[in-house]
Amino acid sequence: MQRCGLAMGHQLIGLGLIWPLVVVVGVSSPASALAATPLTASCSGTVLQLSIQEQDLSAVDRFRFSLVVSGEGATESAALQQLNQRLGELRGDLKPLLRGQLTVPAPRSHQRGGTNPNAERLFVANTTLSGEVVREHYDALIQLAGRRPGVRLQGMTALADARDELNQEQVVVKRALQRGLQEAQWIGRSIGRSRVSLQHIDRRGAIRRPLQARLADHKSMGFDPNEAPKPRVSVHLQLTYCLS
């Protein structure tokens, strides 16, 4: 779907002055709307302003995970002791899977119980573990979290390799420029302008979106990293053309 706006400049024939025609085009889904900017002084024909947004998916290089580990006990000390025991066992299991170091913040503890004074009131201590695993250990990490008592997988996020992500960003920018040129040429032909020159590029930067994997649909054959949502790179260009 496309949205187009057209503003005709005034023509002062008696003074021998002709103001250039300005065309503002916002292309939506995947492009977005753009507010009008001042006329380009160097263009004696038609000024065309386009807003182009392009995006693409990057290959998955690794996954960032977050695990919640809990311990319980009749006292706060007992809950922390069970938490420490589970942490020690989990660290050992994670060691062959990890890429880099684990991050483990200080634990928190609280007392859990209902309003019934006769109900057992337990102390709970918990903390989180976060780190990264390569693609090959995606399923192993999920299975490990599922079979360990007091351990819950809080999230798993797909990440791209930094160099691959940069290359992908350059590909997306090039594609956005090509789309802008094609759009400008088409509009130029529509209004009888045969020459198209790019006057200005305003780049709003790239947005990288690592996407969290959905873990609810467990399969008997395990979790396949190829089925995880891939990271997304998005770029937004505001382009100004002169059509003459």
XYZ file of N, CA and C in Angstrom:
732
model
N 0.852 -1.193 0.000
C 0.000 0.000 0.000
C 0.879 1.231 0.000
N 0.513 2.260 -0.777
C 1.296 3.474 -0.898
C 0.427 4.674 -0.555
N 1.053 5.660 0.074
C 0.383 6.924 0.335
C 1.197 8.028 -0.320
N 0.558 8.885 -1.096
C 1.266 9.941 -1.817
C 0.610 11.278 -1.521
N 1.453 12.332 -1.384
C 0.949 13.684 -1.244
C 1.621 14.569 -2.282
N 0.899 15.474 -2.863
C 1.434 16.315 -3.933
C 1.138 17.768 -3.606
N 2.201 18.614 -3.620
C 2.024 20.047 -3.351
C 2.560 20.835 -4.531
N 1.711 21.623 -5.171
C 2.115 22.424 -6.325
C 2.685 23.755 -5.861
N 3.879 24.113 -6.373
C 4.461 25.401 -6.041
C 3.792 26.525 -6.826
N 3.856 27.721 -6.315
C 3.288 28.873 -7.021
C 4.142 29.237 -8.232
N 3.519 29.691 -9.296
C 4.218 30.146 -10.487
C 3.995 31.656 -10.649
N 5.064 32.447 -10.530
C 4.982 33.900 -10.671
C 5.418 34.277 -12.089
N 4.501 34.145 -13.029
C 4.845 34.337 -14.442
C 5.216 35.784 -14.733
N 4.511 36.731 -14.130
C 4.786 38.130 -14.416
C 6.194 38.533 -14.044
N 6.750 37.914 -13.007
C 8.108 38.234 -12.563
C 9.148 37.351 -13.234
N 8.668 36.409 -14.012
C 9.612 35.516 -14.685
C 10.205 34.483 -13.739
N 9.533 34.207 -12.607
C 10.046 33.238 -11.630
C 9.124 32.033 -11.596
N 9.707 30.849 -11.534
C 8.930 29.606 -11.401
C 9.472 28.842 -10.209
N 8.652 28.649 -9.213
C 9.074 27.855 -8.057
C 8.982 26.381 -8.408
N 9.919 25.572 -7.894
C 9.880 24.147 -8.238
C 8.693 23.429 -7.613
N 8.244 22.412 -8.323
C 7.183 21.542 -7.834
C 7.756 20.595 -6.789
N 7.019 20.391 -5.706
C 7.482 19.516 -4.623
C 6.553 18.326 -4.510
N 7.120 17.140 -4.539
C 6.339 15.923 -4.352
C 6.855 15.206 -3.113
N 5.979 14.922 -2.176
C 6.349 14.193 -0.963
C 5.647 12.847 -0.999
N 6.408 11.790 -0.961
C 5.833 10.451 -1.039
C 6.257 9.663 0.175
N 5.296 9.080 0.853
C 5.589 8.140 1.937
C 5.148 6.762 1.512
N 6.049 5.806 1.501
C 5.730 4.444 1.098
C 5.646 3.600 2.362
N 4.484 3.005 2.630
C 4.298 2.271 3.874
C 4.272 0.775 3.623
N 4.631 0.036 4.677
C 4.612 -1.434 4.695
C 5.323 -2.046 3.488
N 6.672 -2.061 3.454
C 7.532 -1.801 4.591
C 8.046 -0.389 4.751
N 7.691 0.578 3.913
C 8.181 1.936 4.101
C 7.217 2.714 4.974
N 7.644 3.903 5.455
C 6.828 4.690 6.363
C 6.717 6.119 5.860
N 5.809 6.904 6.476
C 5.542 8.271 6.030
C 6.655 9.209 6.430
N 6.790 10.318 5.709
C 7.841 11.310 5.939
C 7.247 12.700 5.860
N 7.577 13.541 6.832
C 7.104 14.924 6.809
C 7.882 15.713 5.771
N 7.282 16.776 5.264
C 7.913 17.593 4.237
C 9.138 18.305 4.774
N 10.174 18.429 3.949
C 11.385 19.160 4.296
C 11.531 20.328 3.328
N 12.374 21.320 3.610
C 12.516 22.484 2.724
C 12.981 22.096 1.326
N 12.673 22.940 0.354
C 13.077 22.695 -1.029
C 14.589 22.660 -1.159
N 15.038 21.796 -2.039
C 16.462 21.744 -2.329
C 16.810 22.872 -3.302
N 17.678 23.769 -2.862
C 17.964 24.974 -3.649
C 18.576 24.650 -5.008
N 19.341 23.550 -5.091
C 20.043 23.247 -6.336
C 19.163 22.584 -7.381
N 17.905 22.274 -7.031
C 17.017 21.597 -7.979
C 16.081 22.614 -8.623
N 16.155 22.713 -9.968
C 15.283 23.631 -10.695
C 14.040 22.942 -11.237
N 13.942 21.615 -10.980
C 12.781 20.878 -11.455
C 11.830 20.533 -10.318
N 11.621 19.253 -10.130
C 10.700 18.763 -9.103
C 11.495 18.098 -7.980
N 11.235 18.505 -6.757
C 11.872 17.893 -5.592
C 10.994 16.747 -5.094
N 11.576 15.574 -4.985
C 10.855 14.388 -4.517
C 11.486 13.900 -3.218
N 10.672 13.708 -2.218
C 11.148 13.214 -0.931
C 10.537 11.852 -0.661
N 11.388 10.879 -0.363
C 10.939 9.519 -0.090
C 11.439 9.063 1.273
N 10.625 8.283 1.955
C 11.028 7.621 3.187
C 10.968 6.116 2.944
N 12.118 5.467 3.021
C 12.210 4.041 2.703
C 12.691 3.277 3.931
N 11.967 2.232 4.270
C 12.393 1.345 5.357
C 12.520 -0.065 4.815
N 13.679 -0.666 5.050
C 13.936 -2.033 4.615
C 14.417 -2.851 5.807
N 14.098 -4.131 5.795
C 14.562 -5.006 6.866
C 14.821 -6.403 6.318
N 15.615 -7.142 7.065
C 15.925 -8.509 6.666
C 16.342 -9.282 7.909
N 16.373 -10.580 7.772
C 16.752 -11.454 8.877
C 18.223 -11.829 8.765
N 18.873 -11.988 9.915
C 20.272 -12.397 9.967
C 20.362 -13.857 10.397
N 21.456 -14.491 10.028
C 21.685 -15.873 10.452
C 21.962 -15.913 11.950
N 21.498 -16.978 12.605
C 21.694 -17.137 14.050
C 23.087 -17.674 14.313
N 23.847 -16.965 15.136
C 25.188 -17.393 15.505
C 25.217 -18.061 16.876
N 24.402 -17.546 17.815
C 24.408 -18.061 19.186
C 23.106 -17.644 19.863
N 22.922 -18.111 21.091
C 21.725 -17.789 21.852
C 22.111 -17.284 23.235
N 21.427 -16.231 23.666
C 21.574 -15.752 25.040
C 20.432 -16.328 25.866
N 20.756 -16.932 26.987
C 19.737 -17.560 27.816
C 19.695 -16.929 29.200
N 18.561 -17.126 29.862
C 18.381 -16.670 31.237
C 17.645 -17.765 32.004
N 18.231 -18.230 33.095
C 17.650 -19.276 33.933
C 17.336 -18.718 35.313
N 16.197 -19.094 35.865
C 15.847 -18.755 37.240
C 16.079 -19.995 38.093
N 16.837 -19.847 39.171
C 17.147 -20.954 40.076
C 16.602 -20.602 41.456
N 15.882 -21.556 42.073
C 15.250 -21.314 43.367
C 15.622 -22.397 44.370
N 15.551 -22.014 45.630
C 15.730 -22.943 46.740
C 14.697 -22.657 47.813
N 14.271 -23.689 48.538
C 13.264 -23.531 49.581
C 13.757 -24.144 50.884
N 13.179 -23.676 51.988
C 13.525 -24.223 53.292
C 12.675 -23.629 54.391
N 12.692 -24.299 55.545
C 11.918 -23.807 56.685
C 12.493 -22.509 57.237
N 13.757 -22.256 56.974
C 14.402 -21.018 57.388
C 15.068 -20.375 56.170
N 15.417 -19.113 56.316
C 16.091 -18.434 55.216
C 17.431 -19.077 54.917
N 18.118 -19.500 55.981
C 19.411 -20.153 55.805
C 19.270 -21.458 55.032
N 18.223 -22.235 55.337
C 18.011 -23.500 54.641
C 17.679 -23.269 53.173
N 16.895 -22.218 52.870
C 16.558 -21.913 51.482
C 17.801 -21.511 50.697
N 18.662 -20.690 51.297
C 19.900 -20.287 50.630
C 20.836 -21.473 50.437
N 20.841 -22.391 51.403
C 21.702 -23.568 51.284
C 21.271 -24.448 50.109
N 19.949 -24.639 49.971
C 19.474 -25.434 48.841
C 19.747 -24.718 47.509
N 19.585 -23.393 47.507
C 19.880 -22.624 46.301
C 21.343 -22.776 45.906
N 22.246 -22.667 46.866
C 23.671 -22.801 46.566
C 24.000 -24.191 46.033
N 23.346 -25.208 46.593
C 23.585 -26.569 46.117
C 23.134 -26.722 44.663
N 21.962 -26.208 44.364
C 21.456 -26.302 42.994
C 22.302 -25.473 42.032
N 22.781 -24.330 42.482
C 23.648 -23.512 41.640
C 24.933 -24.248 41.298
N 25.524 -24.900 42.304
C 26.764 -25.639 42.065
C 26.586 -26.749 41.049
N 25.504 -27.502 41.181
C 25.235 -28.595 40.241
C 24.950 -28.049 38.842
N 24.213 -26.941 38.776
C 23.867 -26.361 37.480
C 25.098 -25.787 36.781
N 25.981 -25.168 37.531
C 27.219 -24.651 36.930
C 28.020 -25.773 36.286
N 28.093 -26.907 36.967
C 28.815 -28.044 36.410
C 28.194 -28.563 35.130
N 26.864 -28.608 35.090
C 26.174 -29.076 33.883
C 26.328 -28.091 32.720
N 26.363 -26.807 33.051
C 26.431 -25.785 32.006
C 27.832 -25.613 31.429
N 28.843 -25.972 32.168
C 30.221 -25.688 31.762
C 30.549 -26.152 30.349
N 30.209 -27.387 29.943
C 30.560 -27.802 28.568
C 29.691 -27.152 27.491
N 28.616 -26.490 27.882
C 27.717 -25.879 26.908
C 27.992 -24.401 26.687
N 28.659 -23.773 27.649
C 28.770 -22.320 27.661
C 29.722 -21.787 26.603
N 29.396 -20.580 26.140
C 30.320 -19.758 25.356
C 30.531 -18.482 26.161
N 31.698 -18.346 26.750
C 31.952 -17.197 27.612
C 31.636 -17.507 29.067
N 31.357 -16.469 29.827
C 31.164 -16.589 31.259
C 29.690 -16.483 31.645
N 29.386 -17.067 32.814
C 28.062 -16.923 33.398
C 27.966 -15.611 34.177
N 26.777 -15.063 34.222
C 26.489 -13.912 35.069
C 25.474 -14.343 36.116
N 25.845 -14.208 37.407
C 24.982 -14.651 38.497
C 24.902 -13.530 39.537
N 23.788 -12.809 39.613
C 23.647 -11.760 40.625
C 23.407 -12.347 42.008
N 23.501 -11.520 43.029
C 23.261 -11.954 44.404
C 21.822 -12.443 44.554
N 21.587 -13.474 45.380
C 20.234 -14.020 45.509
C 19.316 -13.119 46.330
N 18.025 -13.325 46.131
C 16.995 -12.665 46.931
C 16.192 -13.737 47.657
N 15.693 -13.401 48.821
C 14.901 -14.357 49.579
C 13.661 -13.680 50.147
N 12.605 -14.474 50.310
C 11.368 -13.989 50.906
C 10.627 -15.160 51.529
N 9.675 -14.841 52.391
C 8.872 -15.870 53.030
C 7.570 -16.025 52.275
N 7.195 -17.274 52.005
C 5.994 -17.556 51.248
C 4.991 -18.298 52.118
N 3.742 -17.891 52.037
C 2.701 -18.537 52.809
C 1.391 -17.822 52.646
N 0.304 -18.494 52.913
C -1.015 -17.889 52.777
C -1.423 -17.131 54.024
N -2.666 -16.716 54.016
C -3.198 -15.971 55.157
C -3.540 -16.884 56.324
N -3.645 -18.180 56.073
C -3.955 -19.139 57.143
C -2.764 -19.241 58.091
N -2.945 -18.916 59.386
C -1.811 -18.966 60.315
C -1.290 -20.368 60.551
N -2.132 -21.385 60.256
C -1.698 -22.766 60.462
C -0.950 -23.343 59.260
N -0.949 -22.602 58.158
C -0.272 -23.086 56.949
C 1.236 -22.987 57.112
N 1.920 -23.913 56.458
C 3.389 -23.909 56.502
C 3.929 -22.710 55.727
N 4.815 -21.971 56.362
C 5.378 -20.765 55.748
C 6.847 -21.049 55.425
N 7.125 -21.221 54.143
C 8.462 -21.549 53.680
C 9.213 -20.289 53.270
N 10.521 -20.373 53.367
C 11.393 -19.332 52.830
C 11.838 -19.751 51.433
N 11.885 -18.790 50.538
C 12.297 -19.041 49.151
C 13.450 -18.110 48.820
N 14.503 -18.657 48.237
C 15.644 -17.870 47.754
C 15.813 -18.151 46.271
N 16.044 -17.120 45.493
C 16.221 -17.342 44.059
C 17.209 -16.347 43.473
N 17.731 -16.711 42.313
C 18.622 -15.846 41.541
C 18.505 -16.247 40.081
N 19.216 -15.546 39.219
C 19.196 -15.856 37.791
C 20.602 -16.153 37.295
N 20.684 -16.995 36.295
C 21.932 -17.248 35.591
C 21.726 -16.842 34.140
N 22.651 -16.100 33.587
C 22.563 -15.729 32.179
C 23.908 -15.954 31.514
N 23.865 -16.316 30.265
C 25.080 -16.575 29.497
C 24.705 -16.851 28.050
N 25.648 -17.394 27.299
C 25.429 -17.667 25.882
C 25.858 -19.087 25.535
N 25.130 -19.672 24.590
C 25.484 -20.986 24.049
C 25.472 -20.887 22.530
N 26.260 -21.732 21.876
C 26.277 -21.760 20.415
C 25.053 -22.520 19.917
N 24.837 -22.453 18.620
C 23.661 -23.089 18.007
C 23.562 -24.567 18.356
N 24.694 -25.252 18.351
C 24.697 -26.690 18.549
C 24.218 -27.095 19.948
N 24.268 -26.167 20.902
C 23.871 -26.482 22.276
C 22.510 -25.909 22.638
N 21.777 -25.471 21.642
C 20.452 -24.878 21.855
C 19.514 -25.863 22.554
N 19.339 -27.037 21.959
C 18.428 -28.028 22.522
C 18.934 -28.554 23.866
N 20.254 -28.765 23.970
C 20.818 -29.309 25.218
C 20.552 -28.377 26.394
N 20.649 -27.075 26.172
C 20.391 -26.101 27.239
C 18.925 -26.154 27.676
N 18.016 -26.228 26.712
C 16.590 -26.282 27.033
C 16.259 -27.561 27.795
N 16.805 -28.675 27.352
C 16.543 -29.946 28.029
C 17.116 -29.943 29.444
N 18.288 -29.366 29.606
C 18.910 -29.288 30.929
C 18.043 -28.498 31.898
N 17.533 -27.365 31.444
C 16.687 -26.545 32.313
C 15.400 -27.272 32.675
N 14.907 -28.105 31.775
C 13.652 -28.794 32.027
C 13.756 -29.929 33.025
N 14.921 -30.545 33.133
C 15.031 -31.699 34.023
C 15.633 -31.374 35.387
N 16.127 -30.179 35.573
C 16.733 -29.800 36.844
C 15.685 -29.248 37.807
N 15.561 -29.790 39.038
C 14.587 -29.250 39.997
C 14.968 -27.836 40.436
N 13.957 -26.991 40.565
C 14.200 -25.623 41.003
C 14.793 -24.730 39.935
N 14.804 -25.181 38.664
C 15.383 -24.403 37.570
C 14.293 -24.155 36.522
N 14.189 -22.910 36.089
C 13.197 -22.545 35.071
C 13.866 -21.683 34.002
N 13.607 -22.032 32.751
C 14.151 -21.257 31.638
C 13.298 -20.010 31.450
N 13.887 -18.856 31.704
C 13.149 -17.599 31.629
C 13.131 -17.019 30.215
N 14.173 -17.259 29.449
C 14.209 -16.717 28.094
C 15.390 -17.245 27.310
N 15.225 -17.271 25.978
C 16.278 -17.689 25.057
C 16.183 -16.778 23.844
N 17.241 -16.010 23.585
C 17.216 -14.997 22.536
C 18.275 -15.297 21.481
N 17.867 -15.270 20.211
C 18.786 -15.521 19.106
C 19.626 -14.285 18.832
N 20.931 -14.486 18.630
C 21.863 -13.398 18.335
C 22.614 -13.706 17.051
N 22.961 -12.653 16.318
C 23.737 -12.796 15.084
C 25.206 -12.499 15.360
N 26.073 -13.023 14.511
C 27.488 -12.672 14.570
C 27.645 -11.201 14.181
N 28.519 -10.492 14.900
C 28.651 -9.046 14.682
C 29.052 -8.722 13.241
N 29.980 -9.486 12.656
C 30.405 -9.224 11.281
C 29.300 -9.550 10.276
N 28.609 -10.663 10.503
C 27.506 -11.012 9.615
C 26.398 -9.974 9.688
N 26.161 -9.460 10.906
C 25.118 -8.458 11.085
C 25.464 -7.162 10.358
N 26.762 -6.784 10.396
C 27.193 -5.586 9.686
C 27.045 -5.768 8.181
N 27.454 -6.931 7.673
C 27.293 -7.210 6.239
C 25.829 -7.197 5.839
N 24.977 -7.768 6.696
C 23.553 -7.790 6.404
C 22.979 -6.376 6.389
N 23.462 -5.538 7.303
C 23.013 -4.145 7.337
C 23.376 -3.425 6.040
N 24.581 -3.660 5.523
C 24.999 -3.031 4.275
C 24.141 -3.498 3.108
N 23.782 -4.781 3.112
C 22.906 -5.310 2.069
C 21.536 -4.630 2.123
N 21.017 -4.442 3.346
C 19.705 -3.828 3.514
C 19.733 -2.358 3.073
N 20.820 -1.640 3.403
C 20.945 -0.247 2.983
C 20.982 -0.156 1.455
N 21.757 -1.023 0.818
C 21.843 -1.020 -0.646
C 20.478 -1.288 -1.265
N 19.736 -2.220 -0.686
C 18.411 -2.534 -1.209
C 17.455 -1.355 -1.040
N 17.582 -0.642 0.077
C 16.740 0.528 0.310
C 17.046 1.620 -0.722
N 18.319 1.823 -1.040
C 18.689 2.816 -2.047
C 18.165 2.431 -3.423
N 18.222 1.151 -3.738
C 17.710 0.682 -5.027
C 16.203 0.888 -5.124
N 15.501 0.616 -4.046
C 14.054 0.832 -4.029
C 13.722 2.307 -4.190
N 14.499 3.148 -3.512
C 14.266 4.586 -3.622
C 14.459 5.079 -5.043
N 15.526 4.613 -5.702
C 15.790 5.028 -7.078
C 14.693 4.555 -8.012
N 14.262 3.314 -7.863
C 13.197 2.794 -8.717
C 11.908 3.582 -8.529
N 11.599 3.919 -7.269
C 10.389 4.697 -6.995
C 10.489 6.096 -7.611
N 11.671 6.714 -7.471
C 11.869 8.058 -8.025
C 11.769 8.047 -9.546
N 12.352 7.033 -10.185
C 12.291 6.945 -11.640
C 10.855 6.753 -12.123
N 10.101 5.937 -11.409
C 8.706 5.701 -11.791
C 7.888 6.984 -11.656
N 8.072 7.702 -10.551
C 7.338 8.955 -10.361
C 7.771 9.995 -11.395
N 9.091 10.028 -11.692
C 9.588 10.958 -12.697
C 8.943 10.731 -14.046
N 8.858 9.479 -14.473
C 8.226 9.168 -15.759
C 6.739 9.545 -15.745
N 6.113 9.391 -14.571
C 4.679 9.670 -14.468
C 4.371 11.148 -14.657
N 5.333 12.019 -14.323
C 5.089 13.460 -14.454
C 5.938 14.080 -15.563
N 6.520 13.223 -16.417
C 7.250 13.718 -17.569
C 8.655 14.205 -17.276
N 9.260 13.708 -16.215
C 10.646 14.071 -15.887
C 11.540 12.867 -16.187
N 12.538 13.060 -17.047
C 13.360 11.938 -17.501
C 14.646 11.772 -16.698
N 15.090 12.829 -16.027
C 16.348 12.769 -15.280
C 16.067 12.735 -13.788
N 16.772 11.827 -13.092
C 16.621 11.666 -11.643
C 17.999 11.735 -11.002
N 18.167 12.641 -10.045
C 19.443 12.731 -9.319
C 19.168 12.770 -7.820
N 19.968 12.006 -7.074
C 19.830 11.945 -5.620
C 20.506 13.163 -4.996
N 19.752 13.930 -4.222
C 20.245 15.172 -3.629
C 20.714 15.006 -2.185
N 20.016 14.176 -1.438
C 20.291 14.116 0.002
C 19.877 12.759 0.556
N 20.698 12.246 1.500
C 20.382 11.004 2.221
C 20.419 11.297 3.708
N 19.327 11.003 4.375
C 19.264 11.112 5.834
C 19.019 9.722 6.376
N 20.052 9.177 7.000
C 19.942 7.813 7.519
C 19.678 7.857 9.013
N 18.616 7.159 9.439
C 18.223 7.185 10.835
C 18.887 6.087 11.667
N 19.813 5.337 11.077
C 20.505 4.293 11.820
C 19.811 2.948 11.679
N 20.536 1.906 12.032
C 20.003 0.546 11.936
C 19.444 0.114 13.283
N 18.358 -0.617 13.218
C 17.752 -1.180 14.425
C 17.930 -2.683 14.377
N 18.567 -3.216 15.396
C 18.783 -4.660 15.472
C 17.855 -5.238 16.530
N 17.106 -6.227 16.129
C 16.126 -6.814 17.042
C 16.434 -8.292 17.242
N 17.138 -8.630 18.330
C 17.254 -10.057 18.666
C 15.906 -10.562 19.164
N 15.427 -11.655 18.622
C 14.086 -12.139 18.929
C 14.129 -13.321 19.880
N 13.203 -13.321 20.839
C 13.158 -14.382 21.825
C 12.484 -15.608 21.244
N 13.097 -16.746 21.475
C 12.550 -18.004 20.965
C 11.321 -18.414 21.756
N 10.376 -19.038 21.072
C 9.186 -19.557 21.725
C 9.459 -20.997 22.145
N 9.257 -21.269 23.415
C 9.651 -22.568 23.948
C 8.460 -23.423 24.352
N 7.252 -22.964 24.059
C 6.078 -23.682 24.534
C 5.816 -24.955 23.724
N 6.109 -24.932 22.442
C 5.792 -26.066 21.563
C 6.938 -27.067 21.552
N 6.966 -27.932 22.562
C 8.031 -28.931 22.662
C 7.735 -30.097 21.729
N 8.746 -30.583 21.060
C 8.596 -31.702 20.157
C 9.387 -32.896 20.685
N 8.941 -34.088 20.318
C 9.607 -35.294 20.796
C 11.042 -35.374 20.307
N 11.333 -34.745 19.170
C 12.690 -34.781 18.632
C 13.554 -33.653 19.185
N 13.014 -32.848 20.099
C 13.799 -31.777 20.693
C 13.564 -30.457 19.995
N 14.314 -29.466 20.419
C 14.185 -28.108 19.880
C 15.280 -27.886 18.829
N 14.855 -27.437 17.669
C 15.762 -27.224 16.542
C 16.131 -25.746 16.474
N 17.435 -25.392 16.526
C 17.816 -23.978 16.438
C 17.413 -23.328 15.128
N 17.218 -24.132 14.073
C 16.791 -23.579 12.791
C 15.347 -23.078 12.828
N 14.589 -23.523 13.833
C 13.199 -23.103 13.965
C 13.043 -21.879 14.858
N 14.129 -21.452 15.486
C 14.070 -20.277 16.367
C 13.953 -18.999 15.539
N 13.232 -17.995 16.040
C 13.152 -16.715 15.313
C 14.535 -16.108 15.105
N 14.791 -15.621 13.912
C 16.106 -15.074 13.572
C 16.183 -13.585 13.923
N 17.385 -13.085 14.237
C 17.536 -11.647 14.505
C 17.179 -10.839 13.265
N 16.639 -9.637 13.494
C 16.186 -8.793 12.397
C 16.976 -7.480 12.370
N 17.414 -7.076 11.172
C 18.083 -5.795 10.974
C 17.161 -4.893 10.155
N 16.932 -3.670 10.624
C 16.044 -2.738 9.943
C 16.739 -1.394 9.779
N 16.632 -0.792 8.576
C 17.213 0.523 8.321
C 16.139 1.443 7.764
N 16.309 2.738 8.046
C 15.342 3.756 7.617
C 16.107 4.887 6.936
N 15.797 5.124 5.666
C 16.450 6.180 4.898
C 15.415 7.216 4.463
N 15.791 8.475 4.597
C 14.998 9.559 4.040
C 15.788 10.140 2.859
N 15.231 10.041 1.667
C 15.936 10.370 0.429
C 15.262 11.552 -0.262
N 16.084 12.450 -0.782
C 15.588 13.596 -1.537
C 16.172 13.536 -2.950
N 15.293 13.566 -3.965
C 15.682 13.504 -5.368
C 15.274 14.790 -6.092
N 15.989 15.061 -7.175
C 15.613 16.141 -8.087
C 15.195 15.497 -9.395
N 13.969 15.750 -9.816
C 13.457 15.238 -11.072
C 13.410 16.378 -12.077
N 14.111 16.199 -13.196
C 14.166 17.299 -14.189
C 14.028 16.744 -15.602
